[in-house]
Amino acid sequence: MTSPSAAVRPHGTLGVVQGTALYIASVLGTGLLVLPGLAAEAAGPASIVAVLAVIGLSIPLAGTFAVIAARYPDPGGVASYVRRALGGTAARMTGYWFMFGVCAGAPVVAVLGGEYVVAVAGIDRAMVPVIAGAILVPPFAANAFGVRVAGWVQFVLTALLLAVVVGVVSLAAPAVEPQNFELFLPNGWAGVGTAISLFVWAFAGWEVGTHISGEFRNPRRAIPIGTAIALVVTGLCYLVLQIVTVGALGVAAGDGAVPLLELARLGSPGLGAAAVGIIAGIVALGVMNAYLAAFAKLAASLAVNRDLPRWFSAGAEAGGVPRRALALIGAVVLVYFSLMLLSGLELTPFILVHTSSMVAIYAVGMVAAVRLLRRGTAGWWMAVIAAVLCAGMLVLAIGSLLPAVVLAFAAVIVTVVRRLRRARPAHAQDAGAGVRTAPHALVGAGRTSALEARAPRADVTGAD
């Protein structure tokens, strides 16, 4: 069993209330704006089963993250635990999946905001790409100048979205028709599998506690309680919303790009729809700002560890502004946005790239947790169950795993190249000395030189 070295002793100020709000803010978000419709399109009424399945997956997953964050506070989060348990190559894969796979979600968020603005304003849908591009610009500009949206603002935005969901469900519930549930499996169980993969977007965010665990006054108490409350709140929100979406909209649930707006119009054609659209646009902006700030820091951190070119490391230090890394994020987002435009603003493939990358991260994170946590404890068993469930999710997401596989291969290539570079000086030194050495002695010398070459970089233990 491997255990983290030198766990960080928390001296934070967050309590149960703030921690719970943060967890809910991390899990609830833009998924509420589109996933009920996409899931209904993929699986019909059986999309309700998909929500229940992902809630079931979330229980051991969130529980494991809560246990590991409470016991081993570490701002490095999932990648840090993966590095300790599985080594640098696995940690590099995790970083690449976040950086280049999960990043596919950025243009999705922008397009979602654009769809809602267009729908409320009555503008031609051809303007969605323009508005989506406009939504992307302010967060990039703000982050380039080091401007940050305060955490309480993010909480307020999430609270507004949650209030909208409650209001929309209340208004649309009378329109639910039992006959809309009769053809329960229109696309078979394969459709349910697609809906499950889509809903990973909705329930991603449980790893947030691993990054801010040191900010809690009493992480062993606050993190599990906050996680449990957030599980109940977010699970009920998505489940009730999915039931009402299918029951009220029927076969038309997946036809439009703005299902919340369609539900709002059932109960309040004027004010309710306008409120949903305005809040949707604001939430998209807030999510994008936080999203870009986190990913720019991630890219700079990867560069510090030489997982990306060192040129991108500027601004990785605390308080620094990682403008070069932000430019790299901009290039990645632009590629995904361009592909989205070519697909006719089809969101599902890009959501699946995002969610399959998240499932890969969670699967590796759960394997790391199995190695880090004490065997036979409740946390260890949750990690085992979550690892098995994540493996099943990977099977469901196999059609969209190609980007994750390519990125994993890239991480392995980086490891191989590093080892070859470290081996060269040793071989060159032996050749220059003109000493005839037995093969087994050459192997030993190569190993010694490699260890010596690693010595100056002791701060990046397990970098390969």
Short mmCIF file of C-alpha atoms in Angstrom, two decimals:
data_model
loop_
_atom_site.label_atom_id
_atom_site.label_comp_id
_atom_site.label_asym_id
_atom_site.label_seq_id
_atom_site.Cartn_x
_atom_site.Cartn_y
_atom_site.Cartn_z
CA MET A 1 0.00 0.00 0.00
CA THR A 2 1.21 3.47 -0.90
CA SER A 3 0.51 6.44 1.30
CA PRO A 4 0.94 10.13 0.58
CA SER A 5 4.03 11.69 1.99
CA ALA A 6 3.77 14.75 4.14
CA ALA A 7 0.04 15.41 4.02
CA VAL A 8 -0.80 19.10 4.21
CA ARG A 9 -2.20 20.18 7.58
CA PRO A 10 -5.29 22.29 6.91
CA HIS A 11 -5.55 25.79 8.33
CA GLY A 12 -8.60 26.87 6.32
CA THR A 13 -11.76 28.75 7.16
CA LEU A 14 -14.44 26.85 5.25
CA GLY A 15 -17.15 25.19 7.31
CA VAL A 16 -19.99 22.81 6.45
CA VAL A 17 -22.30 25.49 4.99
CA GLN A 18 -19.67 27.04 2.70
CA GLY A 19 -18.35 23.64 1.72
CA THR A 20 -21.81 22.37 0.82
CA ALA A 21 -22.49 25.48 -1.28
CA LEU A 22 -19.20 25.00 -3.09
CA TYR A 23 -19.93 21.34 -3.87
CA ILE A 24 -23.41 22.16 -5.20
CA ALA A 25 -21.95 25.00 -7.29
CA SER A 26 -19.34 22.64 -8.71
CA VAL A 27 -21.78 19.90 -9.73
CA LEU A 28 -24.83 21.92 -10.78
CA GLY A 29 -24.25 24.17 -13.76
CA THR A 30 -24.78 24.38 -17.47
CA GLY A 31 -25.76 20.71 -17.70
CA LEU A 32 -29.22 21.73 -16.49
CA LEU A 33 -29.61 23.88 -19.60
CA VAL A 34 -29.27 21.13 -22.19
CA LEU A 35 -28.80 17.60 -20.85
CA PRO A 36 -32.48 16.78 -20.12
CA GLY A 37 -33.29 17.37 -23.78
CA LEU A 38 -30.26 15.55 -25.21
CA ALA A 39 -30.78 12.57 -22.91
CA ALA A 40 -34.49 12.40 -23.82
CA GLU A 41 -33.52 12.42 -27.49
CA ALA A 42 -31.05 9.57 -26.95
CA ALA A 43 -33.15 7.34 -24.69
CA GLY A 44 -36.69 8.70 -24.46
CA PRO A 45 -38.40 8.08 -21.10
CA ALA A 46 -35.62 5.61 -20.24
CA SER A 47 -33.36 8.64 -19.82
CA ILE A 48 -34.78 8.66 -16.28
CA VAL A 49 -33.00 5.33 -15.76
CA ALA A 50 -29.80 6.99 -17.01
CA VAL A 51 -30.11 9.70 -14.34
CA LEU A 52 -30.62 7.06 -11.65
CA ALA A 53 -27.60 5.11 -12.93
CA VAL A 54 -25.31 8.16 -12.79
CA ILE A 55 -26.62 9.04 -9.32
CA GLY A 56 -25.72 5.49 -8.32
CA LEU A 57 -22.22 5.94 -9.77
CA SER A 58 -21.85 9.28 -8.00
CA ILE A 59 -22.40 7.82 -4.52
CA PRO A 60 -19.19 5.71 -4.29
CA LEU A 61 -17.29 8.17 -6.52
CA ALA A 62 -18.13 11.24 -4.46
CA GLY A 63 -17.71 9.22 -1.26
CA THR A 64 -14.21 8.14 -2.24
CA PHE A 65 -13.16 11.68 -3.12
CA ALA A 66 -14.61 12.88 0.19
CA VAL A 67 -12.63 10.27 2.16
CA ILE A 68 -9.34 10.84 0.36
CA ALA A 69 -9.67 14.64 0.49
CA ALA A 70 -10.52 14.56 4.21
CA ARG A 71 -7.61 12.28 5.09
CA TYR A 72 -4.97 13.67 2.73
CA PRO A 73 -5.56 17.38 2.08
CA ASP A 74 -3.57 18.24 -1.06
CA PRO A 75 -4.21 21.12 -3.49
CA GLY A 76 -2.85 19.01 -6.34
CA GLY A 77 -6.10 17.08 -6.42
CA VAL A 78 -6.60 13.98 -8.55
CA ALA A 79 -3.32 14.32 -10.45
CA SER A 80 -1.40 14.51 -7.17
CA TYR A 81 -2.94 11.29 -5.86
CA VAL A 82 -2.40 9.57 -9.21
CA ARG A 83 1.27 10.61 -9.18
CA ARG A 84 1.80 9.21 -5.68
CA ALA A 85 0.01 5.95 -6.34
CA LEU A 86 0.66 5.20 -10.02
CA GLY A 87 3.63 7.35 -11.06
CA GLY A 88 4.32 10.29 -13.32
CA THR A 89 3.12 8.80 -16.59
CA ALA A 90 -0.36 8.16 -15.22
CA ALA A 91 -0.37 11.66 -13.68
CA ARG A 92 0.63 13.13 -17.05
CA MET A 93 -2.25 11.26 -18.71
CA THR A 94 -4.59 12.77 -16.14
CA GLY A 95 -3.28 16.26 -16.89
CA TYR A 96 -3.60 15.78 -20.65
CA TRP A 97 -7.15 14.46 -20.29
CA PHE A 98 -8.11 17.55 -18.31
CA MET A 99 -6.26 19.91 -20.61
CA PHE A 100 -7.16 18.62 -24.07
CA GLY A 101 -10.20 16.37 -23.48
CA VAL A 102 -12.31 18.07 -20.81
CA CYS A 103 -11.52 21.34 -22.61
CA ALA A 104 -14.01 20.28 -25.30
CA GLY A 105 -16.68 21.52 -22.91
CA ALA A 106 -15.72 25.20 -23.26
CA PRO A 107 -17.30 25.84 -26.66
CA VAL A 108 -20.30 23.74 -25.58
CA VAL A 109 -20.92 26.17 -22.71
CA ALA A 110 -20.60 29.16 -25.05
CA VAL A 111 -22.98 27.69 -27.63
CA LEU A 112 -25.49 26.85 -24.88
CA GLY A 113 -25.47 30.47 -23.78
CA GLY A 114 -25.88 31.57 -27.38
CA GLU A 115 -28.82 29.22 -27.95
CA TYR A 116 -30.71 30.59 -24.95
CA VAL A 117 -30.00 34.24 -25.81
CA VAL A 118 -31.17 33.70 -29.39
CA ALA A 119 -34.30 31.87 -28.26
CA VAL A 120 -35.32 34.57 -25.77
CA ALA A 121 -34.47 37.52 -28.02
CA GLY A 122 -36.18 35.96 -31.04
CA ILE A 123 -33.04 36.29 -33.18
CA ASP A 124 -32.30 34.08 -36.18
CA ARG A 125 -30.50 30.92 -35.02
CA ALA A 126 -27.75 31.66 -37.54
CA MET A 127 -26.49 34.19 -34.98
CA VAL A 128 -25.74 31.50 -32.37
CA PRO A 129 -22.04 31.14 -33.45
CA VAL A 130 -21.59 34.91 -33.27
CA ILE A 131 -23.13 35.16 -29.81
CA ALA A 132 -21.19 32.09 -28.65
CA GLY A 133 -17.97 33.75 -29.82
CA ALA A 134 -18.99 36.90 -27.97
CA ILE A 135 -19.54 34.85 -24.79
CA LEU A 136 -16.01 33.45 -25.12
CA VAL A 137 -14.28 36.84 -25.45
CA PRO A 138 -14.96 38.44 -22.00
CA PRO A 139 -13.68 35.48 -19.95
CA PHE A 140 -10.49 35.26 -22.03
CA ALA A 141 -9.96 39.03 -21.73
CA ALA A 142 -10.65 39.02 -17.98
CA ASN A 143 -8.25 36.13 -17.35
CA ALA A 144 -5.56 37.71 -19.53
CA PHE A 145 -5.56 40.67 -17.11
CA GLY A 146 -5.77 38.49 -14.03
CA VAL A 147 -9.37 39.41 -13.19
CA ARG A 148 -11.18 36.77 -11.14
CA VAL A 149 -14.86 36.38 -10.35
CA ALA A 150 -15.27 36.06 -6.58
CA GLY A 151 -16.34 32.68 -5.28
CA TRP A 152 -19.54 34.11 -3.79
CA VAL A 153 -20.55 35.34 -7.25
CA GLN A 154 -20.30 31.79 -8.58
CA PHE A 155 -22.47 30.61 -5.68
CA VAL A 156 -25.07 33.29 -6.44
CA LEU A 157 -25.16 32.30 -10.11
CA THR A 158 -25.65 28.65 -9.20
CA ALA A 159 -28.35 29.57 -6.68
CA LEU A 160 -30.15 31.54 -9.40
CA LEU A 161 -29.99 28.59 -11.77
CA LEU A 162 -31.25 26.27 -9.04
CA ALA A 163 -34.13 28.67 -8.33
CA VAL A 164 -34.97 28.72 -12.04
CA VAL A 165 -35.05 24.91 -12.14
CA VAL A 166 -37.40 24.78 -9.15
CA GLY A 167 -39.62 27.43 -10.72
CA VAL A 168 -39.66 25.80 -14.15
CA VAL A 169 -40.47 22.37 -12.70
CA SER A 170 -43.30 23.87 -10.64
CA LEU A 171 -44.77 25.64 -13.67
CA ALA A 172 -44.39 22.69 -16.09
CA ALA A 173 -45.43 19.86 -13.74
CA PRO A 174 -49.17 20.28 -14.46
CA ALA A 175 -48.43 19.65 -18.16
CA VAL A 176 -47.00 16.15 -17.51
CA GLU A 177 -48.96 13.49 -19.44
CA PRO A 178 -48.76 9.78 -18.46
CA GLN A 179 -48.88 8.65 -22.11
CA ASN A 180 -45.52 10.32 -22.72
CA PHE A 181 -43.92 7.51 -20.70
CA GLU A 182 -45.54 4.62 -22.56
CA LEU A 183 -42.85 3.98 -25.21
CA PHE A 184 -40.22 3.65 -22.52
CA LEU A 185 -37.26 2.32 -24.58
CA PRO A 186 -37.59 3.84 -28.06
CA ASN A 187 -33.88 3.41 -28.84
CA GLY A 188 -33.16 0.32 -26.75
CA TRP A 189 -30.56 0.02 -24.00
CA ALA A 190 -27.90 1.46 -26.32
CA GLY A 191 -29.75 4.77 -26.07
CA VAL A 192 -29.67 4.52 -22.29
CA GLY A 193 -25.91 3.96 -22.47
CA THR A 194 -25.52 7.15 -24.52
CA ALA A 195 -27.70 9.06 -22.06
CA ILE A 196 -25.59 7.80 -19.15
CA SER A 197 -22.42 9.00 -20.90
CA LEU A 198 -24.04 12.39 -21.47
CA PHE A 199 -25.07 12.74 -17.83
CA VAL A 200 -21.48 12.37 -16.64
CA TRP A 201 -21.27 16.06 -17.63
CA ALA A 202 -24.00 16.79 -15.10
CA PHE A 203 -22.34 14.97 -12.22
CA ALA A 204 -18.71 15.90 -12.88
CA GLY A 205 -17.24 18.08 -10.16
CA TRP A 206 -16.94 15.76 -7.16
CA GLU A 207 -13.16 16.00 -7.37
CA VAL A 208 -13.32 19.69 -6.39
CA GLY A 209 -12.93 18.75 -2.73
CA THR A 210 -9.52 17.27 -3.39
CA HIS A 211 -8.25 20.65 -4.61
CA ILE A 212 -9.63 22.80 -1.79
CA SER A 213 -9.48 20.30 1.07
CA GLY A 214 -6.82 22.37 2.83
CA GLU A 215 -9.25 25.31 2.98
CA PHE A 216 -11.57 23.55 5.45
CA ARG A 217 -11.35 24.09 9.18
CA ASN A 218 -12.22 20.47 9.84
CA PRO A 219 -12.03 18.54 6.55
CA ARG A 220 -12.81 15.15 8.15
CA ARG A 221 -16.21 16.48 9.19
CA ALA A 222 -17.09 19.18 6.66
CA ILE A 223 -16.16 17.36 3.44
CA PRO A 224 -18.25 14.19 4.00
CA ILE A 225 -21.28 16.20 5.22
CA GLY A 226 -21.03 18.68 2.33
CA THR A 227 -20.66 15.84 -0.17
CA ALA A 228 -23.69 13.97 1.18
CA ILE A 229 -25.95 17.05 1.09
CA ALA A 230 -24.76 17.98 -2.42
CA LEU A 231 -25.42 14.41 -3.63
CA VAL A 232 -29.03 14.58 -2.47
CA VAL A 233 -29.68 18.10 -3.81
CA THR A 234 -28.08 17.65 -7.23
CA GLY A 235 -29.47 14.15 -7.70
CA LEU A 236 -33.03 15.28 -6.95
CA CYS A 237 -32.68 18.31 -9.24
CA TYR A 238 -31.63 16.27 -12.25
CA LEU A 239 -34.06 13.42 -11.58
CA VAL A 240 -37.14 15.62 -11.13
CA LEU A 241 -36.17 17.81 -14.09
CA GLN A 242 -35.74 14.74 -16.32
CA ILE A 243 -39.13 13.34 -15.31
CA VAL A 244 -40.87 16.65 -16.00
CA THR A 245 -39.00 17.17 -19.29
CA VAL A 246 -40.06 13.77 -20.64
CA GLY A 247 -43.57 13.93 -19.18
CA ALA A 248 -44.38 17.47 -20.31
CA LEU A 249 -42.62 17.65 -23.69
CA GLY A 250 -42.97 14.02 -24.76
CA VAL A 251 -41.33 13.10 -28.08
CA ALA A 252 -40.51 16.76 -28.65
CA ALA A 253 -38.22 16.84 -25.58
CA GLY A 254 -35.08 16.45 -27.68
CA ASP A 255 -36.13 18.58 -30.64
CA GLY A 256 -34.98 21.96 -29.39
CA ALA A 257 -31.67 23.21 -28.04
CA VAL A 258 -33.30 25.01 -25.09
CA PRO A 259 -35.39 22.48 -23.11
CA LEU A 260 -35.58 24.62 -19.96
CA LEU A 261 -37.00 27.44 -22.04
CA GLU A 262 -39.59 25.14 -23.58
CA LEU A 263 -40.67 24.01 -20.11
CA ALA A 264 -40.83 27.60 -18.87
CA ARG A 265 -43.08 28.55 -21.80
CA LEU A 266 -45.55 25.83 -20.81
CA GLY A 267 -46.22 27.56 -17.50
CA SER A 268 -45.27 31.18 -18.16
CA PRO A 269 -44.80 32.12 -21.83
CA GLY A 270 -43.55 35.62 -21.08
CA LEU A 271 -41.71 36.45 -17.88
CA GLY A 272 -40.66 32.88 -17.00
CA ALA A 273 -39.03 32.23 -20.39
CA ALA A 274 -37.22 35.59 -20.34
CA ALA A 275 -35.87 34.95 -16.83
CA VAL A 276 -34.55 31.51 -17.84
CA GLY A 277 -32.82 32.90 -20.93
CA ILE A 278 -31.17 35.82 -19.14
CA ILE A 279 -29.92 33.67 -16.26
CA ALA A 280 -28.70 31.01 -18.70
CA GLY A 281 -26.52 33.57 -20.50
CA ILE A 282 -25.13 34.95 -17.22
CA VAL A 283 -24.40 31.47 -15.88
CA ALA A 284 -22.58 30.57 -19.12
CA LEU A 285 -20.34 33.63 -18.70
CA GLY A 286 -19.61 32.82 -15.05
CA VAL A 287 -18.84 29.17 -15.77
CA MET A 288 -16.54 30.13 -18.66
CA ASN A 289 -14.59 32.57 -16.46
CA ALA A 290 -13.95 29.98 -13.75
CA TYR A 291 -13.29 27.29 -16.37
CA LEU A 292 -10.59 29.27 -18.18
CA ALA A 293 -8.87 30.37 -14.97
CA ALA A 294 -8.53 26.77 -13.79
CA PHE A 295 -7.37 25.42 -17.13
CA ALA A 296 -4.78 28.16 -17.71
CA LYS A 297 -3.23 27.36 -14.33
CA LEU A 298 -3.33 23.67 -15.18
CA ALA A 299 -1.50 24.23 -18.47
CA ALA A 300 1.16 26.35 -16.75
CA SER A 301 1.58 23.69 -14.07
CA LEU A 302 2.00 20.97 -16.71
CA ALA A 303 4.69 23.13 -18.32
CA VAL A 304 6.53 23.51 -15.00
CA ASN A 305 6.69 19.71 -14.79
CA ARG A 306 7.85 19.61 -18.43
CA ASP A 307 4.70 17.81 -19.53
CA LEU A 308 4.21 20.75 -21.88
CA PRO A 309 6.95 23.01 -23.34
CA ARG A 310 8.50 25.11 -20.56
CA TRP A 311 7.63 28.31 -22.46
CA PHE A 312 4.04 27.93 -21.22
CA SER A 313 5.06 27.87 -17.54
CA ALA A 314 5.09 31.66 -17.11
CA GLY A 315 2.49 32.66 -14.53
CA ALA A 316 2.26 29.28 -12.84
CA GLU A 317 3.35 30.77 -9.51
CA ALA A 318 0.77 31.84 -6.92
CA GLY A 319 -0.71 35.16 -7.97
CA GLY A 320 0.78 34.92 -11.47
CA VAL A 321 -1.20 35.40 -14.67
CA PRO A 322 -0.52 32.48 -17.06
CA ARG A 323 -1.10 34.40 -20.31
CA ARG A 324 0.91 32.02 -22.48
CA ALA A 325 -0.97 29.04 -21.11
CA LEU A 326 -4.23 30.95 -21.64
CA ALA A 327 -3.25 31.44 -25.29
CA LEU A 328 -2.74 27.68 -25.58
CA ILE A 329 -6.19 27.08 -24.06
CA GLY A 330 -7.57 29.56 -26.58
CA ALA A 331 -6.05 27.59 -29.44
CA VAL A 332 -7.53 24.31 -28.14
CA VAL A 333 -10.97 25.90 -27.66
CA LEU A 334 -10.77 27.43 -31.14
CA VAL A 335 -10.10 24.02 -32.67
CA TYR A 336 -13.10 22.48 -30.89
CA PHE A 337 -15.28 25.50 -31.73
CA SER A 338 -14.33 25.25 -35.41
CA LEU A 339 -15.17 21.54 -35.45
CA MET A 340 -18.48 22.35 -33.77
CA LEU A 341 -19.31 24.89 -36.47
CA LEU A 342 -18.47 22.35 -39.17
CA SER A 343 -20.84 19.86 -37.48
CA GLY A 344 -23.71 22.34 -37.57
CA LEU A 345 -23.52 23.11 -33.84
CA GLU A 346 -24.07 19.47 -32.91
CA LEU A 347 -23.26 19.41 -29.19
CA THR A 348 -23.53 15.70 -28.39
CA PRO A 349 -20.14 14.57 -29.83
CA PHE A 350 -18.27 17.27 -27.94
CA ILE A 351 -20.11 16.59 -24.70
CA LEU A 352 -19.16 12.93 -25.12
CA VAL A 353 -15.47 13.83 -25.64
CA HIS A 354 -15.66 15.91 -22.46
CA THR A 355 -17.45 13.23 -20.44
CA SER A 356 -15.33 10.31 -21.70
CA SER A 357 -12.22 12.22 -20.64
CA MET A 358 -13.78 12.80 -17.22
CA VAL A 359 -14.60 9.09 -16.90
CA ALA A 360 -10.98 8.22 -17.78
CA ILE A 361 -9.76 10.66 -15.11
CA TYR A 362 -12.17 9.23 -12.55
CA ALA A 363 -11.21 5.64 -13.40
CA VAL A 364 -7.50 6.32 -12.88
CA GLY A 365 -8.29 8.40 -9.78
CA MET A 366 -10.26 5.54 -8.25
CA VAL A 367 -7.44 3.06 -8.93
CA ALA A 368 -5.08 5.49 -7.18
CA ALA A 369 -7.51 5.73 -4.25
CA VAL A 370 -7.61 1.93 -3.95
CA ARG A 371 -3.83 1.99 -3.53
CA LEU A 372 -3.73 4.97 -1.17
CA LEU A 373 -6.55 4.10 1.22
CA ARG A 374 -6.22 1.45 3.89
CA ARG A 375 -7.42 -1.92 2.63
CA GLY A 376 -10.74 -3.09 4.04
CA THR A 377 -11.95 0.34 5.22
CA ALA A 378 -15.25 1.86 4.07
CA GLY A 379 -13.37 4.36 1.89
CA TRP A 380 -11.35 1.58 0.28
CA TRP A 381 -14.48 -0.42 -0.55
CA MET A 382 -16.13 2.66 -2.06
CA ALA A 383 -13.02 3.19 -4.19
CA VAL A 384 -13.15 -0.44 -5.38
CA ILE A 385 -16.84 -0.15 -6.28
CA ALA A 386 -16.29 3.20 -8.00
CA ALA A 387 -13.33 1.81 -9.96
CA VAL A 388 -15.47 -1.08 -11.26
CA LEU A 389 -18.34 1.27 -12.14
CA CYS A 390 -15.97 3.67 -13.91
CA ALA A 391 -14.59 0.73 -15.91
CA GLY A 392 -18.17 -0.01 -16.97
CA MET A 393 -18.60 3.65 -17.91
CA LEU A 394 -15.50 3.45 -20.07
CA VAL A 395 -17.11 0.57 -21.96
CA LEU A 396 -20.28 2.63 -22.49
CA ALA A 397 -18.17 5.58 -23.70
CA ILE A 398 -15.97 3.47 -25.99
CA GLY A 399 -17.26 5.22 -29.10
CA SER A 400 -15.92 8.58 -27.90
CA LEU A 401 -12.72 7.42 -26.20
CA LEU A 402 -10.38 7.96 -29.15
CA PRO A 403 -9.17 11.42 -27.95
CA ALA A 404 -8.48 10.00 -24.47
CA VAL A 405 -6.55 7.06 -25.95
CA VAL A 406 -4.48 9.39 -28.16
CA LEU A 407 -3.67 11.63 -25.18
CA ALA A 408 -2.70 8.61 -23.06
CA PHE A 409 -0.39 7.48 -25.86
CA ALA A 410 1.14 10.97 -25.99
CA ALA A 411 1.85 10.79 -22.24
CA VAL A 412 3.64 7.46 -22.71
CA ILE A 413 5.68 8.88 -25.62
CA VAL A 414 6.84 11.77 -23.39
CA THR A 415 8.03 9.24 -20.79
CA VAL A 416 9.93 7.21 -23.40
CA VAL A 417 11.59 10.31 -24.87
CA ARG A 418 12.68 11.50 -21.42
CA ARG A 419 14.21 8.17 -20.54
CA LEU A 420 16.06 8.01 -23.84
CA ARG A 421 17.47 11.50 -23.28
CA ARG A 422 18.64 10.60 -19.79
CA ALA A 423 20.29 7.43 -21.04
CA ARG A 424 22.33 9.22 -23.75
CA PRO A 425 24.84 11.06 -21.51
CA ALA A 426 25.75 7.82 -19.76
CA HIS A 427 26.39 6.00 -23.05
CA ALA A 428 28.30 8.97 -24.46
CA GLN A 429 30.51 9.13 -21.38
CA ASP A 430 31.31 5.41 -21.61
CA ALA A 431 32.15 5.72 -25.30
CA GLY A 432 34.36 8.80 -24.78
CA ALA A 433 36.36 7.13 -22.04
CA GLY A 434 37.23 4.31 -24.42
CA VAL A 435 36.72 1.76 -21.68
CA ARG A 436 35.71 -1.72 -22.79
CA THR A 437 33.05 -2.79 -20.36
CA ALA A 438 31.04 -5.96 -20.07
CA PRO A 439 27.35 -5.68 -21.09
CA HIS A 440 26.09 -6.14 -17.53
CA ALA A 441 28.42 -3.38 -16.33
CA LEU A 442 27.11 -1.02 -19.00
CA VAL A 443 23.58 -1.64 -17.78
CA GLY A 444 24.59 -0.84 -14.21
CA ALA A 445 26.41 2.34 -15.30
CA GLY A 446 23.38 3.46 -17.26
CA ARG A 447 21.15 3.05 -14.25
CA THR A 448 23.53 4.95 -12.00
CA SER A 449 23.75 7.85 -14.44
CA ALA A 450 20.00 7.96 -14.79
CA LEU A 451 19.61 8.20 -11.03
CA GLU A 452 22.23 10.93 -10.88
CA ALA A 453 20.50 12.81 -13.65
CA ARG A 454 17.28 12.72 -11.66
CA ALA A 455 18.87 13.99 -8.45
CA PRO A 456 18.60 17.76 -9.22
CA ARG A 457 14.88 17.29 -9.89
CA ALA A 458 13.95 15.75 -6.56
CA ASP A 459 10.96 18.11 -6.38
CA VAL A 460 9.34 16.25 -9.27
CA THR A 461 9.44 12.77 -7.76
CA GLY A 462 7.93 10.17 -10.05
CA ALA A 463 8.05 12.52 -13.03
CA ASP A 464 8.19 9.61 -15.43
#
